[in-house]
Every structure is written in structure tokens, then in C-alpha cells.
Short mmCIF file of C-alpha atoms in Angstrom, two decimals:
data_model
loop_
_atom_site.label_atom_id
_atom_site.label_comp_id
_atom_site.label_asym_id
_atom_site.label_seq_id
_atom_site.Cartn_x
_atom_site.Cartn_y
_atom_site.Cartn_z
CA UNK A 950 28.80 -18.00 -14.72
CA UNK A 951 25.19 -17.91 -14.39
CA UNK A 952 23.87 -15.98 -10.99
CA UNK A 953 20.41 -16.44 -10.83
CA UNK A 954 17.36 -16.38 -12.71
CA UNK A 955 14.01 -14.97 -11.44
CA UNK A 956 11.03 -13.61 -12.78
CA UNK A 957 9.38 -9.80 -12.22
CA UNK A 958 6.14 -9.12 -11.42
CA UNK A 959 6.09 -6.01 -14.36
CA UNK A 960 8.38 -5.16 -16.90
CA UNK A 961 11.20 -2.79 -16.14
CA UNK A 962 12.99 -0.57 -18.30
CA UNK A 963 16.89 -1.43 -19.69
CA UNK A 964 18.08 1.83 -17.98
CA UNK A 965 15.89 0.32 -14.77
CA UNK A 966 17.33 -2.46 -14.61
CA UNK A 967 20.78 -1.80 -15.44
CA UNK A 968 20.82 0.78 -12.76
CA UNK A 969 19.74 -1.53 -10.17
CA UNK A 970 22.03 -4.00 -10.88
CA UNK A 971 24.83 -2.25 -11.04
CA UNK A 972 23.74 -1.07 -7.50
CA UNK A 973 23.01 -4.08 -5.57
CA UNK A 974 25.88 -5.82 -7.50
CA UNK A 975 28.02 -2.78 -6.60
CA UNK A 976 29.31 -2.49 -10.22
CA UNK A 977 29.65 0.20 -12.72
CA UNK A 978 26.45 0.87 -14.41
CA UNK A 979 28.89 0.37 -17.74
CA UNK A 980 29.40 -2.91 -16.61
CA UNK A 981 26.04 -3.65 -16.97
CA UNK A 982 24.08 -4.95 -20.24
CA UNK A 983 20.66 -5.95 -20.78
CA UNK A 984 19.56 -7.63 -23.90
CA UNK A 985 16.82 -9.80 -25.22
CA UNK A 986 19.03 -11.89 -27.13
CA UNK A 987 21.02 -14.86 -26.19
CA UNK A 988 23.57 -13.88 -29.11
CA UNK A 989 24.07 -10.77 -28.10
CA UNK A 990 25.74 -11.17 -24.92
CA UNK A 991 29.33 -9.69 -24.62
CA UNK A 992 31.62 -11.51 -22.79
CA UNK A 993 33.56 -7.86 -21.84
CA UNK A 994 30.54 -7.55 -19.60
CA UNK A 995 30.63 -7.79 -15.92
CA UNK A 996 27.18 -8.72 -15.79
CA UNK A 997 24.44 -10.00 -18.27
CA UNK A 998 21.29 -9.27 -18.01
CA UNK A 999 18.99 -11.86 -20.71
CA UNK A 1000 15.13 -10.35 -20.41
CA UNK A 1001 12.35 -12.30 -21.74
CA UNK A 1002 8.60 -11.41 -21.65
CA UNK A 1003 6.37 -13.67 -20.62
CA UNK A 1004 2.73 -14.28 -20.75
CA UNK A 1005 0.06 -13.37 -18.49
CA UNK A 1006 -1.12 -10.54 -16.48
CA UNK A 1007 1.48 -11.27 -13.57
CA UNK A 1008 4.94 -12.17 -13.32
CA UNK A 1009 5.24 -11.51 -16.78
CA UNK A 1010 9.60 -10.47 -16.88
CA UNK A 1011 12.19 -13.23 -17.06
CA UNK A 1012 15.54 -12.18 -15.91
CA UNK A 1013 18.57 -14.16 -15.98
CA UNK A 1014 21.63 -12.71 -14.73
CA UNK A 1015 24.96 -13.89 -15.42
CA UNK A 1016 27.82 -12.47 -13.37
CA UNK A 1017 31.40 -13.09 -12.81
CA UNK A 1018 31.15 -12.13 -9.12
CA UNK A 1019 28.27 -11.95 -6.70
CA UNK A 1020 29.71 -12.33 -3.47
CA UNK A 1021 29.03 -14.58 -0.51
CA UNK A 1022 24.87 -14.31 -0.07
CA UNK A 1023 22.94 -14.44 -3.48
CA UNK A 1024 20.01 -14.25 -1.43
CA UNK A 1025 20.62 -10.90 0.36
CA UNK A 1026 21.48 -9.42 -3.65
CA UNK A 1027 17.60 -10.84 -4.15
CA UNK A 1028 16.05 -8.81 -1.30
CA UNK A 1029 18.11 -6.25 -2.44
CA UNK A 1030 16.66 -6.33 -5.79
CA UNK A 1031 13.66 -6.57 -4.84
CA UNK A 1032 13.60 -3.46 -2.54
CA UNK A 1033 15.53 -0.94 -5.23
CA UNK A 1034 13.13 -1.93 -8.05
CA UNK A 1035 10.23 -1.31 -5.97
CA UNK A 1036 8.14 -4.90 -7.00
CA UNK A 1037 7.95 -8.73 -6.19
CA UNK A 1038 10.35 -11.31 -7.30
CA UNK A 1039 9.56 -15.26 -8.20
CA UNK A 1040 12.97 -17.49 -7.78
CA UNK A 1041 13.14 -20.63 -7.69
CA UNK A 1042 12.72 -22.84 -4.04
CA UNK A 1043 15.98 -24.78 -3.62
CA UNK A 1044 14.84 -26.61 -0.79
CA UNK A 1045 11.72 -28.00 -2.74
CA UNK A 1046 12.13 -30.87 -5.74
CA UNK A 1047 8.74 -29.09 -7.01
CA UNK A 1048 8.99 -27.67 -10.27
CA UNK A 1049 5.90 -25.41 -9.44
CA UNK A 1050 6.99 -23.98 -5.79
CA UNK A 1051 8.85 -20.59 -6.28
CA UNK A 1052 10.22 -18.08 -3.22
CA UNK A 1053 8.03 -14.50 -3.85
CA UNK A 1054 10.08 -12.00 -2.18
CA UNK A 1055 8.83 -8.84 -1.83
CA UNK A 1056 10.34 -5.02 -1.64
CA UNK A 1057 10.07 -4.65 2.41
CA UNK A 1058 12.17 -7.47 2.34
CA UNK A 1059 9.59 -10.67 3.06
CA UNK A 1060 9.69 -13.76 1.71
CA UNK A 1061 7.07 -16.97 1.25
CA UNK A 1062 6.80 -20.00 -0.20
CA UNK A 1063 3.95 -19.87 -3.57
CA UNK A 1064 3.16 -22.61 -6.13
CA UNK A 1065 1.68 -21.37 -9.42
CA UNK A 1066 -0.26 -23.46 -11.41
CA UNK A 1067 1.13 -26.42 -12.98
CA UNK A 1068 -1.07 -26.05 -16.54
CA UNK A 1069 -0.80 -22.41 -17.15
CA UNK A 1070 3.49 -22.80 -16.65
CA UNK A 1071 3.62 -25.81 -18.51
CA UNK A 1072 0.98 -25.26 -21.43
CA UNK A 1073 1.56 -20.91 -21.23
CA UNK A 1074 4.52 -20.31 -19.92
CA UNK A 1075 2.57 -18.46 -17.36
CA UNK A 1076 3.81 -17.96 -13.44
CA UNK A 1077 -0.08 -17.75 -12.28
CA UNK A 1078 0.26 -17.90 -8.54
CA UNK A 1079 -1.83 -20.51 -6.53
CA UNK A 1080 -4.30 -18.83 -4.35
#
């Protein structure tokens, strides 16, 4: 059941977020919940939204989205994302068997190939991106 998981560049609102979902999910905006707790998720839901802030100055939201239904290109919903919430978005690189390589996509719809550094996500919790 679990979609994706990514992490935000800022934080975003609930209402923000839900919104956005809903849109590049193309669900209801009432079939959207956010919440900060792992025991609060309601199975009624469409999708789940589990925020976590992070540390750091960067990257600093942790999204996980669970969803019944995303459709055939989870990638194109990440773009998508991306774009309607205006900021960058850290996923994880399938391709890559490095824990510390990530995809950044970015709102016009790029995307590259970043490593952050190994100590500050291991020791912080941190998604510093290597310059």
C-alpha cells in the first residue's frame, strides 16, 4: 500500500499538502489525510499522508504517502508534485544500490542524480546535499 516516500525541501502546510495530493492523485481533497502519527492513520482513507520533520536547514519534510491507487507512472505523480507545490523533491535512486544517492527533482520538471552526505544522514538524520 505504500506509494512513495520522499523528502521536501521546506515544510508545507496540512491544507498544502492535502490539496496537492488530492490534485496530482486526482482524488477528493476528503480523501486525503495528513498526520504526524503512525497511529493515526485511517484505513477509510484513500491516501495517507505520514509527515515527519527532519533536521537541518534543507530538505527538512519527510513525506510518506500511502495510496490504494496511483496509476501506471509514479514518477510523472513526482514531477507533478513537485511542480504544484512549487519546491524540490529528494526520492530515492532505484537504479543505484547507494544508500546516499537520491533523484532531486525540481518544479520545472528536471531531474538529477545528488548524494548527500553519508555522516550528517546517518549520525543527524540530515539530507545535506553533496556539493
Amino acid at each position: 500500500m505504500i506509494w512513495i516516500d520522499f523528502v521536501l525541501e521546506n515544510d508545507l502546510s496540512n491544507i498544502r499538502l492535502i490539496e496537492a495530493l488530492s490534485r496530482v492523485l486526482d482524488v477528493r481533497p476528503d480523501d486525503v489525510r495528513v498526520t504526524s502519527s503512525i497511529e493515526d492513520i485511517a484505513e477509510d482513507s484513500a491516501v495517507i499522508a505520514l509527515k515527519e520533520i527532519l533536521p537541518g536547514e534543507s530538505f527538512i519534510l519527510q513525506v510518506t504517502v500511502y495510496a490504494n491507487s496511483t496509476g501506471p507512472d509514479d514518477g510523472e505523480h513526482v514531477l507533478k508534485l513537485s511542480n504544484d507545490i512549487g519546491m524540490r523533491i529528494l526520492i530515492s535512486s532505484d537504479d543505484s544500490s547507494d544508500p546516499y544517492e537520491f533523484v532531486m527533482v525540481t518544479p520545472d520538471g528536471e531531474s538529477s542524480k545528488v548524494h548527500v552526505y553519508p555522516n550528517a544522514l546517518d549520525e543527524l538524520g540530515e539530507y545535506k546535499i553533496m556539493d
